[in-house]
mmCIF file of C-alpha atoms in Angstrom:
data_model
loop_
_atom_site.group_PDB
_atom_site.id
_atom_site.type_symbol
_atom_site.label_atom_id
_atom_site.label_comp_id
_atom_site.label_asym_id
_atom_site.label_seq_id
_atom_site.Cartn_x
_atom_site.Cartn_y
_atom_site.Cartn_z
ATOM 1 C CA MET R 190 0.255 0.142 0.105
ATOM 2 C CA LEU R 191 1.208 3.344 -0.999
ATOM 3 C CA ALA R 192 2.198 5.513 2.191
ATOM 4 C CA ASP R 193 -0.108 8.323 1.368
ATOM 5 C CA MET R 194 -3.226 6.150 0.901
ATOM 6 C CA ARG R 195 -6.128 7.330 3.282
ATOM 7 C CA ALA R 196 -9.523 6.223 3.309
ATOM 8 C CA PRO R 197 -11.949 9.619 2.638
ATOM 9 C CA THR R 198 -13.648 11.592 5.287
ATOM 10 C CA LEU R 199 -17.231 10.891 5.316
ATOM 11 C CA THR R 200 -19.854 13.235 5.529
ATOM 12 C CA PRO R 201 -23.100 12.160 6.780
ATOM 13 C CA ARG R 202 -26.504 12.702 4.556
ATOM 14 C CA PRO R 203 -29.698 13.471 5.690
ATOM 15 C CA VAL R 204 -32.552 10.781 5.899
ATOM 16 C CA ALA R 205 -36.331 11.380 5.151
ATOM 17 C CA ALA R 206 -38.371 10.203 7.986
ATOM 18 C CA SER R 207 -41.419 8.923 5.646
ATOM 19 C CA LEU R 208 -42.228 7.827 2.441
ATOM 20 C CA GLU R 209 -44.304 10.728 1.859
ATOM 21 C CA GLU R 210 -41.078 12.959 2.619
ATOM 22 C CA LEU R 211 -39.130 10.967 0.275
ATOM 23 C CA LEU R 212 -41.314 10.979 -2.499
ATOM 24 C CA ASP R 213 -42.504 14.640 -2.256
ATOM 25 C CA GLY R 214 -43.188 15.899 -5.732
ATOM 26 C CA ALA R 215 -44.031 12.519 -7.191
ATOM 27 C CA THR R 216 -46.665 12.381 -9.841
ATOM 28 C CA ALA R 217 -47.008 8.642 -10.564
ATOM 29 C CA ARG R 218 -46.468 5.237 -8.349
ATOM 30 C CA GLU R 219 -47.013 1.697 -9.728
ATOM 31 C CA PRO R 220 -45.668 -1.625 -8.371
ATOM 32 C CA PHE R 221 -42.777 -3.021 -10.499
ATOM 33 C CA LEU R 222 -41.263 -6.595 -10.859
ATOM 34 C CA HIS R 223 -37.641 -6.473 -10.897
ATOM 35 C CA SER R 224 -36.546 -9.641 -12.956
ATOM 36 C CA ASP R 225 -33.237 -10.123 -11.306
ATOM 37 C CA SER R 226 -34.223 -9.661 -7.685
ATOM 38 C CA LYS R 227 -33.995 -12.998 -5.371
ATOM 39 C CA SER R 228 -34.578 -11.399 -2.197
ATOM 40 C CA GLY R 229 -38.341 -10.900 -2.090
ATOM 41 C CA VAL R 230 -38.183 -7.277 -1.713
ATOM 42 C CA GLY R 231 -41.004 -4.820 -3.168
ATOM 43 C CA PHE R 232 -40.206 -2.132 -5.827
ATOM 44 C CA GLU R 233 -42.334 0.487 -7.353
ATOM 45 C CA LYS R 234 -41.892 2.691 -10.333
ATOM 46 C CA VAL R 235 -42.277 6.485 -9.576
ATOM 47 C CA VAL R 236 -41.956 9.625 -11.601
ATOM 48 C CA ILE R 237 -40.834 12.635 -10.160
ATOM 49 C CA GLY R 238 -40.146 15.924 -11.854
ATOM 50 C CA GLY R 239 -41.141 13.791 -15.039
ATOM 51 C CA GLU R 240 -38.324 11.398 -14.392
ATOM 52 C CA PRO R 241 -38.520 7.646 -14.103
ATOM 53 C CA HIS R 242 -37.429 6.557 -10.759
ATOM 54 C CA ILE R 243 -37.298 3.114 -8.709
ATOM 55 C CA LEU R 244 -38.490 2.524 -5.213
ATOM 56 C CA LYS R 245 -37.075 -0.256 -3.278
ATOM 57 C CA HIS R 246 -38.570 -0.893 -0.049
ATOM 58 C CA VAL R 247 -36.377 -2.889 2.425
ATOM 59 C CA HIS R 248 -37.178 -4.860 5.394
ATOM 60 C CA ILE R 249 -36.019 -8.005 6.960
ATOM 61 C CA ASP R 250 -39.462 -9.523 6.948
ATOM 62 C CA HIS R 251 -39.779 -9.535 3.173
ATOM 63 C CA ASP R 252 -35.964 -10.163 2.447
ATOM 64 C CA TRP R 253 -34.697 -13.550 3.195
ATOM 65 C CA THR R 254 -31.053 -12.570 2.258
ATOM 66 C CA MET R 255 -30.954 -10.047 5.359
ATOM 67 C CA ARG R 256 -32.034 -12.925 7.559
ATOM 68 C CA PHE R 257 -29.378 -15.043 6.179
ATOM 69 C CA PHE R 258 -26.738 -12.712 6.530
ATOM 70 C CA GLY R 259 -27.860 -11.907 10.506
ATOM 71 C CA GLU R 260 -28.649 -8.221 9.720
ATOM 72 C CA THR R 261 -30.171 -6.034 12.433
ATOM 73 C CA THR R 262 -30.186 -2.850 10.766
ATOM 74 C CA CYS R 263 -31.460 -1.496 7.216
ATOM 75 C CA ILE R 264 -27.910 -1.294 5.849
ATOM 76 C CA PRO R 265 -28.836 0.442 2.539
ATOM 77 C CA VAL R 266 -30.015 3.156 4.601
ATOM 78 C CA GLU R 267 -27.052 3.437 6.701
ATOM 79 C CA VAL R 268 -24.521 3.328 4.006
ATOM 80 C CA TRP R 269 -26.273 6.504 2.754
ATOM 81 C CA ARG R 270 -26.769 7.977 6.169
ATOM 82 C CA ALA R 271 -22.898 7.707 6.891
ATOM 83 C CA GLY R 272 -22.068 9.318 3.672
ATOM 84 C CA LEU R 273 -20.362 6.287 2.195
ATOM 85 C CA MET R 274 -22.017 6.472 -1.259
ATOM 86 C CA ASP R 275 -20.383 9.848 -1.736
ATOM 87 C CA ALA R 276 -17.019 8.477 -1.293
ATOM 88 C CA LEU R 277 -17.324 6.261 -4.295
ATOM 89 C CA PRO R 278 -15.129 7.151 -7.102
ATOM 90 C CA GLU R 279 -16.460 9.311 -9.525
ATOM 91 C CA ARG R 280 -16.331 6.235 -12.147
ATOM 92 C CA ILE R 281 -19.119 4.289 -10.237
ATOM 93 C CA ASP R 282 -22.569 5.491 -10.073
ATOM 94 C CA HIS R 283 -24.606 4.581 -7.221
ATOM 95 C CA ALA R 284 -28.011 5.905 -8.748
ATOM 96 C CA THR R 285 -29.489 6.767 -5.174
ATOM 97 C CA VAL R 286 -31.126 10.098 -4.815
ATOM 98 C CA GLY R 287 -32.558 9.644 -1.371
ATOM 99 C CA VAL R 288 -33.502 7.095 1.545
ATOM 100 C CA ALA R 289 -36.097 6.556 4.006
ATOM 101 C CA ALA R 290 -35.949 5.097 7.414
ATOM 102 C CA GLY R 291 -38.136 4.078 10.344
ATOM 103 C CA LEU R 292 -40.626 1.961 7.873
ATOM 104 C CA GLY R 293 -42.215 -1.048 8.670
ATOM 105 C CA ARG R 294 -44.153 -2.826 11.684
ATOM 106 C CA ASP R 295 -41.106 -2.260 13.834
ATOM 107 C CA GLY R 296 -39.371 0.964 12.422
ATOM 108 C CA LEU R 297 -36.377 -0.930 11.201
ATOM 109 C CA GLY R 298 -37.250 -1.015 7.707
ATOM 110 C CA GLY R 299 -36.179 1.753 4.930
ATOM 111 C CA ALA R 300 -36.938 2.744 1.286
ATOM 112 C CA LEU R 301 -34.416 3.589 -1.153
ATOM 113 C CA LEU R 302 -35.188 5.974 -4.105
ATOM 114 C CA MET R 303 -33.057 5.326 -7.363
ATOM 115 C CA ARG R 304 -32.996 7.049 -10.649
ATOM 116 C CA ASP R 305 -34.184 4.096 -13.141
ATOM 117 C CA VAL R 306 -30.895 2.888 -14.217
ATOM 118 C CA GLY R 307 -32.366 -0.407 -15.775
ATOM 119 C CA PRO R 308 -31.309 -0.169 -19.203
ATOM 120 C CA ALA R 309 -27.699 0.138 -18.001
ATOM 121 C CA LEU R 310 -27.817 -3.167 -16.142
ATOM 122 C CA VAL R 311 -26.293 -5.992 -17.652
ATOM 123 C CA PRO R 312 -29.383 -7.922 -19.106
ATOM 124 C CA ALA R 313 -30.417 -11.313 -17.807
ATOM 125 C CA GLY R 314 -29.586 -14.245 -19.937
ATOM 126 C CA ASP R 315 -26.637 -16.678 -20.492
ATOM 127 C CA GLU R 316 -24.273 -14.916 -22.773
ATOM 128 C CA PRO R 317 -20.847 -14.232 -21.801
ATOM 129 C CA LEU R 318 -20.157 -10.490 -20.617
ATOM 130 C CA PRO R 319 -18.366 -8.467 -23.319
ATOM 131 C CA LEU R 320 -14.480 -8.573 -22.250
ATOM 132 C CA GLU R 321 -14.226 -4.727 -22.090
ATOM 133 C CA HIS R 322 -16.995 -4.730 -19.866
ATOM 134 C CA HIS R 323 -15.847 -7.388 -17.396
ATOM 135 C CA LEU R 324 -12.450 -5.784 -17.173
ATOM 136 C CA GLN R 325 -14.123 -2.587 -16.557
ATOM 137 C CA LEU R 326 -16.308 -3.935 -13.825
ATOM 138 C CA LEU R 327 -13.135 -5.628 -12.172
ATOM 139 C CA ASP R 328 -11.115 -2.069 -12.581
ATOM 140 C CA ASP R 329 -13.694 -0.190 -10.901
ATOM 141 C CA LEU R 330 -14.113 -2.991 -8.026
ATOM 142 C CA ALA R 331 -10.149 -2.380 -7.591
ATOM 143 C CA ALA R 332 -10.857 1.492 -7.654
ATOM 144 C CA LEU R 333 -13.489 1.281 -5.128
ATOM 145 C CA SER R 334 -11.486 -0.798 -2.991
ATOM 146 C CA ALA R 335 -8.345 1.509 -3.398
ATOM 147 C CA ARG R 336 -10.337 4.395 -2.330
ATOM 148 C CA MET R 337 -11.342 3.011 0.644
ATOM 149 C CA TRP R 338 -8.250 1.207 1.659
ATOM 150 C CA GLY R 339 -7.584 0.990 5.392
ATOM 151 C CA TRP R 340 -11.211 1.954 6.033
ATOM 152 C CA THR R 341 -12.320 0.880 9.401
ATOM 153 C CA ASP R 342 -16.150 0.569 10.249
ATOM 154 C CA ASP R 343 -16.676 2.578 13.158
ATOM 155 C CA THR R 344 -20.298 2.945 12.206
ATOM 156 C CA GLY R 345 -21.434 -0.023 14.431
ATOM 157 C CA VAL R 346 -24.589 -0.658 11.944
ATOM 158 C CA LEU R 347 -23.152 -2.190 8.911
ATOM 159 C CA LEU R 348 -22.388 -5.985 8.208
ATOM 160 C CA PRO R 349 -19.949 -7.429 10.689
ATOM 161 C CA MET R 350 -17.052 -9.096 8.589
ATOM 162 C CA ALA R 351 -17.670 -12.752 9.792
ATOM 163 C CA ASN R 352 -21.441 -12.202 8.892
ATOM 164 C CA HIS R 353 -20.239 -12.327 5.216
ATOM 165 C CA TRP R 354 -19.803 -15.803 5.282
ATOM 166 C CA LEU R 355 -22.833 -16.613 7.801
ATOM 167 C CA ALA R 356 -25.276 -17.299 4.688
ATOM 168 C CA PHE R 357 -26.341 -20.602 3.621
ATOM 169 C CA THR R 358 -25.813 -22.223 6.946
ATOM 170 C CA ASP R 359 -28.176 -25.386 8.004
ATOM 171 C CA THR R 360 -29.177 -23.113 10.992
ATOM 172 C CA VAL R 361 -30.562 -20.222 8.671
ATOM 173 C CA ILE R 362 -32.083 -22.682 6.003
ATOM 174 C CA ALA R 363 -33.917 -24.531 8.714
ATOM 175 C CA ALA R 364 -35.525 -21.215 9.796
ATOM 176 C CA GLU R 365 -36.736 -20.500 6.690
ATOM 177 C CA GLU R 366 -37.885 -24.139 6.071
ATOM 178 C CA ALA R 367 -40.012 -23.665 9.706
ATOM 179 C CA ASN R 368 -41.634 -20.701 7.901
ATOM 180 C CA GLY R 369 -42.530 -22.745 4.977
ATOM 181 C CA PHE R 370 -39.876 -21.586 2.588
ATOM 182 C CA PRO R 371 -41.711 -18.413 1.577
ATOM 183 C CA ASP R 372 -38.671 -17.886 -1.092
ATOM 184 C CA PRO R 373 -37.507 -20.552 -3.250
ATOM 185 C CA VAL R 374 -33.683 -19.910 -2.899
ATOM 186 C CA PRO R 375 -33.346 -21.328 0.588
ATOM 187 C CA ARG R 376 -35.078 -24.344 -0.596
ATOM 188 C CA ILE R 377 -32.886 -24.833 -3.414
ATOM 189 C CA ALA R 378 -29.870 -24.140 -1.257
ATOM 190 C CA GLN R 379 -31.055 -27.180 0.825
ATOM 191 C CA GLU R 380 -31.045 -29.372 -1.818
ATOM 192 C CA GLY R 381 -27.884 -28.266 -3.184
ATOM 193 C CA TRP R 382 -26.246 -28.951 0.205
ATOM 194 C CA ALA R 383 -27.210 -32.504 0.087
ATOM 195 C CA ARG R 384 -26.028 -32.906 -3.347
ATOM 196 C CA PHE R 385 -22.454 -31.447 -2.174
ATOM 197 C CA GLU R 386 -22.390 -34.021 0.679
ATOM 198 C CA GLY R 387 -22.695 -36.463 -1.843
ATOM 199 C CA ARG R 388 -20.395 -35.136 -4.593
ATOM 200 C CA ALA R 389 -17.608 -33.658 -2.787
ATOM 201 C CA ALA R 390 -14.258 -35.584 -1.726
ATOM 202 C CA PRO R 391 -14.460 -36.441 1.907
ATOM 203 C CA ALA R 392 -11.659 -34.098 2.796
ATOM 204 C CA VAL R 393 -13.326 -31.129 0.969
ATOM 205 C CA ARG R 394 -16.981 -31.815 2.378
ATOM 206 C CA ASP R 395 -15.497 -32.071 6.018
ATOM 207 C CA LEU R 396 -13.481 -29.018 5.393
ATOM 208 C CA VAL R 397 -16.608 -27.003 4.258
ATOM 209 C CA GLN R 398 -19.107 -28.451 6.609
ATOM 210 C CA SER R 399 -16.707 -27.604 9.400
ATOM 211 C CA LEU R 400 -16.271 -24.112 8.408
ATOM 212 C CA ARG R 401 -19.977 -23.696 7.898
ATOM 213 C CA ARG R 402 -20.823 -24.420 11.457
ATOM 214 C CA ASP R 403 -17.711 -22.613 12.864
ATOM 215 C CA ARG R 404 -16.269 -19.592 10.778
ATOM 216 C CA ARG R 405 -13.927 -18.430 13.174
ATOM 217 C CA PRO R 406 -10.736 -19.941 11.582
ATOM 218 C CA LEU R 407 -11.518 -18.249 8.487
ATOM 219 C CA VAL R 408 -12.593 -15.012 9.892
ATOM 220 C CA ASP R 409 -9.404 -15.021 12.120
ATOM 221 C CA ALA R 410 -7.050 -15.591 9.245
ATOM 222 C CA VAL R 411 -8.717 -13.069 7.059
ATOM 223 C CA ALA R 412 -8.480 -10.298 9.408
ATOM 224 C CA ALA R 413 -4.814 -10.338 9.545
ATOM 225 C CA THR R 414 -4.731 -9.476 5.906
ATOM 226 C CA PRO R 415 -5.447 -5.777 4.403
ATOM 227 C CA LEU R 416 -9.170 -4.835 4.442
ATOM 228 C CA THR R 417 -11.355 -2.297 2.948
ATOM 229 C CA PHE R 418 -15.092 -1.116 2.274
ATOM 230 C CA LEU R 419 -17.164 -4.146 0.696
ATOM 231 C CA HIS R 420 -20.308 -3.409 -1.184
ATOM 232 C CA GLY R 421 -20.875 -7.190 -0.963
ATOM 233 C CA ASP R 422 -22.750 -8.065 -4.013
ATOM 234 C CA TRP R 423 -20.922 -7.607 -7.437
ATOM 235 C CA LYS R 424 -23.530 -9.792 -9.271
ATOM 236 C CA LEU R 425 -24.034 -8.857 -12.866
ATOM 237 C CA GLY R 426 -27.583 -8.077 -11.992
ATOM 238 C CA ASN R 427 -26.320 -5.114 -9.687
ATOM 239 C CA VAL R 428 -24.048 -3.796 -12.262
ATOM 240 C CA GLY R 429 -23.916 -2.268 -15.544
ATOM 241 C CA ILE R 430 -22.476 0.505 -17.959
ATOM 242 C CA GLY R 431 -24.241 3.631 -18.059
ATOM 243 C CA ALA R 432 -24.777 5.963 -21.142
ATOM 244 C CA ASP R 433 -21.953 8.055 -19.746
ATOM 245 C CA GLY R 434 -19.812 5.362 -19.658
ATOM 246 C CA ARG R 435 -19.304 5.168 -15.871
ATOM 247 C CA THR R 436 -20.151 1.585 -13.858
ATOM 248 C CA VAL R 437 -23.452 1.506 -12.462
ATOM 249 C CA LEU R 438 -23.552 -0.293 -8.891
ATOM 250 C CA ILE R 439 -27.016 -0.732 -6.992
ATOM 251 C CA ASP R 440 -28.120 -2.941 -3.882
ATOM 252 C CA TRP R 441 -25.962 -1.564 -1.080
ATOM 253 C CA THR R 442 -27.535 -4.383 1.331
ATOM 254 C CA TYR R 443 -24.371 -6.343 2.266
ATOM 255 C CA CYS R 444 -21.820 -3.723 2.909
ATOM 256 C CA GLY R 445 -19.243 -3.513 5.613
ATOM 257 C CA GLN R 446 -15.630 -4.092 6.194
ATOM 258 C CA GLY R 447 -13.770 -6.944 4.709
ATOM 259 C CA PRO R 448 -11.086 -8.421 2.087
ATOM 260 C CA ILE R 449 -11.188 -7.276 -1.587
ATOM 261 C CA CYS R 450 -10.964 -10.831 -2.143
ATOM 262 C CA PHE R 451 -14.344 -11.595 -0.718
ATOM 263 C CA GLU R 452 -15.699 -9.375 -3.724
ATOM 264 C CA LEU R 453 -13.638 -11.051 -6.086
ATOM 265 C CA GLY R 454 -14.689 -14.384 -4.886
ATOM 266 C CA TRP R 455 -18.086 -13.578 -4.830
ATOM 267 C CA TYR R 456 -17.890 -12.222 -8.310
ATOM 268 C CA LEU R 457 -16.562 -15.393 -9.588
ATOM 269 C CA ALA R 458 -18.485 -17.723 -8.154
ATOM 270 C CA ILE R 459 -21.926 -16.022 -8.844
ATOM 271 C CA ASN R 460 -21.252 -14.695 -12.377
ATOM 272 C CA SER R 461 -18.909 -17.776 -13.370
ATOM 273 C CA ALA R 462 -21.447 -18.891 -16.098
ATOM 274 C CA ARG R 463 -20.909 -15.567 -17.894
ATOM 275 C CA LEU R 464 -17.185 -14.877 -17.567
ATOM 276 C CA PRO R 465 -15.636 -13.834 -21.160
ATOM 277 C CA HIS R 466 -12.277 -15.609 -19.718
ATOM 278 C CA SER R 467 -10.818 -17.949 -17.239
ATOM 279 C CA LYS R 468 -11.123 -17.242 -13.842
ATOM 280 C CA GLU R 469 -7.385 -17.004 -13.664
ATOM 281 C CA ASP R 470 -7.307 -14.317 -16.035
ATOM 282 C CA ALA R 471 -9.860 -12.307 -13.950
ATOM 283 C CA ILE R 472 -7.996 -12.710 -10.589
ATOM 284 C CA ALA R 473 -5.089 -11.485 -12.707
ATOM 285 C CA ALA R 474 -6.773 -8.472 -13.940
ATOM 286 C CA LEU R 475 -8.058 -7.515 -10.663
ATOM 287 C CA ARG R 476 -4.681 -7.527 -8.947
ATOM 288 C CA ALA R 477 -3.232 -5.431 -11.801
ATOM 289 C CA SER R 478 -6.165 -3.118 -11.394
ATOM 290 C CA LEU R 479 -5.384 -2.734 -7.670
ATOM 291 C CA GLU R 480 -1.555 -2.159 -8.631
ATOM 292 C CA ARG R 481 -2.791 0.356 -10.858
ATOM 293 C CA HIS R 482 -4.753 2.245 -8.138
ATOM 294 C CA GLY R 483 -1.832 2.418 -5.677
ATOM 295 C CA VAL R 484 -2.443 -0.576 -3.477
ATOM 296 C CA ASP R 485 0.860 -2.720 -3.244
ATOM 297 C CA THR R 486 -0.106 -6.360 -3.226
ATOM 298 C CA ASN R 487 3.070 -8.004 -2.359
ATOM 299 C CA GLY R 488 2.908 -9.874 0.730
ATOM 300 C CA TRP R 489 -0.447 -10.493 1.285
ATOM 301 C CA TRP R 490 -2.443 -11.075 -2.006
ATOM 302 C CA GLY R 491 -1.958 -14.910 -2.195
ATOM 303 C CA ARG R 492 -3.079 -15.671 1.380
ATOM 304 C CA GLN R 493 -6.005 -13.185 1.269
ATOM 305 C CA LEU R 494 -7.025 -14.763 -2.237
ATOM 306 C CA GLY R 495 -6.816 -18.371 -1.174
ATOM 307 C CA LEU R 496 -8.660 -17.893 2.134
ATOM 308 C CA CYS R 497 -11.405 -16.054 0.127
ATOM 309 C CA LEU R 498 -11.582 -18.713 -2.689
ATOM 310 C CA LEU R 499 -12.024 -21.419 0.280
ATOM 311 C CA GLY R 500 -14.796 -18.871 1.582
ATOM 312 C CA ALA R 501 -16.556 -18.680 -1.630
ATOM 313 C CA LEU R 502 -17.104 -22.511 -1.310
ATOM 314 C CA VAL R 503 -18.138 -22.303 2.429
ATOM 315 C CA LEU R 504 -20.916 -19.802 0.867
ATOM 316 C CA PHE R 505 -21.825 -21.345 -2.488
ATOM 317 C CA GLY R 506 -21.042 -24.853 -2.199
ATOM 318 C CA TRP R 507 -24.728 -25.711 -2.590
ATOM 319 C CA GLU R 508 -24.836 -23.715 -5.787
ATOM 320 C CA LYS R 509 -21.366 -25.242 -7.273
ATOM 321 C CA ALA R 510 -22.919 -28.964 -6.396
ATOM 322 C CA PHE R 511 -25.437 -28.168 -9.211
ATOM 323 C CA GLY R 512 -22.795 -27.270 -11.609
ATOM 324 C CA THR R 513 -20.350 -29.272 -13.913
ATOM 325 C CA ASP R 514 -17.594 -31.179 -13.162
ATOM 326 C CA ASP R 515 -14.970 -28.591 -14.221
ATOM 327 C CA GLU R 516 -16.536 -25.944 -12.404
ATOM 328 C CA PHE R 517 -17.195 -27.872 -9.042
ATOM 329 C CA GLY R 518 -13.926 -29.341 -9.157
ATOM 330 C CA TRP R 519 -12.029 -25.773 -9.821
ATOM 331 C CA TRP R 520 -13.556 -24.626 -6.338
ATOM 332 C CA CYS R 521 -13.064 -28.012 -4.381
ATOM 333 C CA ASP R 522 -9.587 -27.510 -5.457
ATOM 334 C CA ARG R 523 -9.146 -23.897 -4.322
ATOM 335 C CA ALA R 524 -10.830 -25.072 -1.089
ATOM 336 C CA VAL R 525 -7.879 -27.517 -0.533
ATOM 337 C CA GLU R 526 -5.306 -24.886 -1.250
ATOM 338 C CA GLY R 527 -7.108 -22.127 1.019
ATOM 339 C CA ALA R 528 -7.151 -24.834 3.963
ATOM 340 C CA ARG R 529 -3.451 -24.807 4.132
ATOM 341 C CA LEU R 530 -3.459 -21.028 4.912
ATOM 342 C CA LEU R 531 -5.701 -21.250 8.033
#
């Protein structure tokens, strides 16, 4: 890391106390189905000043992912309130224009008002992402991480680092099952973990299942490497290239302090079917981008990468168990390598 790198000073943002305040001047509202959303939250289309906007309602009652990650606050509201969105590099467009807090049955929910950037987002489908778009996304991920390098979360309301590996455990899946599986993904994850049990080699199975039950060895090892601010969900449904050429980045639900290689592992795992080149090439591209943005990767990169690729299988072993032998085998091999770093 360059000696003069400093995380930016944050300036808090005002938060609306009601939907009425947030939507002042709106002339139209109607329900909106966001095809890529897997969390179960509600959306509306809103017109303000003649311009289209999207209103996202956020509450743990309606978002199984918040329950899976053990969230106790409305993190997107807190990211806005803390001024973290203003600290982004200019090349990243978060699209948010305001938020409201204190909503829902217990006052713990919120709402996010965003410009409608739907046309800029990566379209759903199976086509590989254009290489130049993929490389821009990785470079802007590096730019965001470099901008926030060494940042320490003193808000007390964002996602704790350990919680980034909390989702998809048997405990949280069982809680959804007891509630009748109101959303399909937890049920699919339960089936996927059963497949993982039968498909993974015993050493990999025991390693991953041990860390699913107790994440402390992984978290402690990662905590000894450099940390930054994490957006937490660089899936293709949350990103795109705007008309101005900037990267659009939405859905600030899993933000907190953590390792840049967590973002990389998530990106590779979630978007694997649409990568335009190999995972190894993507890893090399992100590392080169970090260096260009002033982060010295010598001395820690290999360790953090190995640990976070292991952590990605701890999160998504269930999803990989539905995949091809090559995909499943790649992640199992990385888990074996990462285990040597614990």
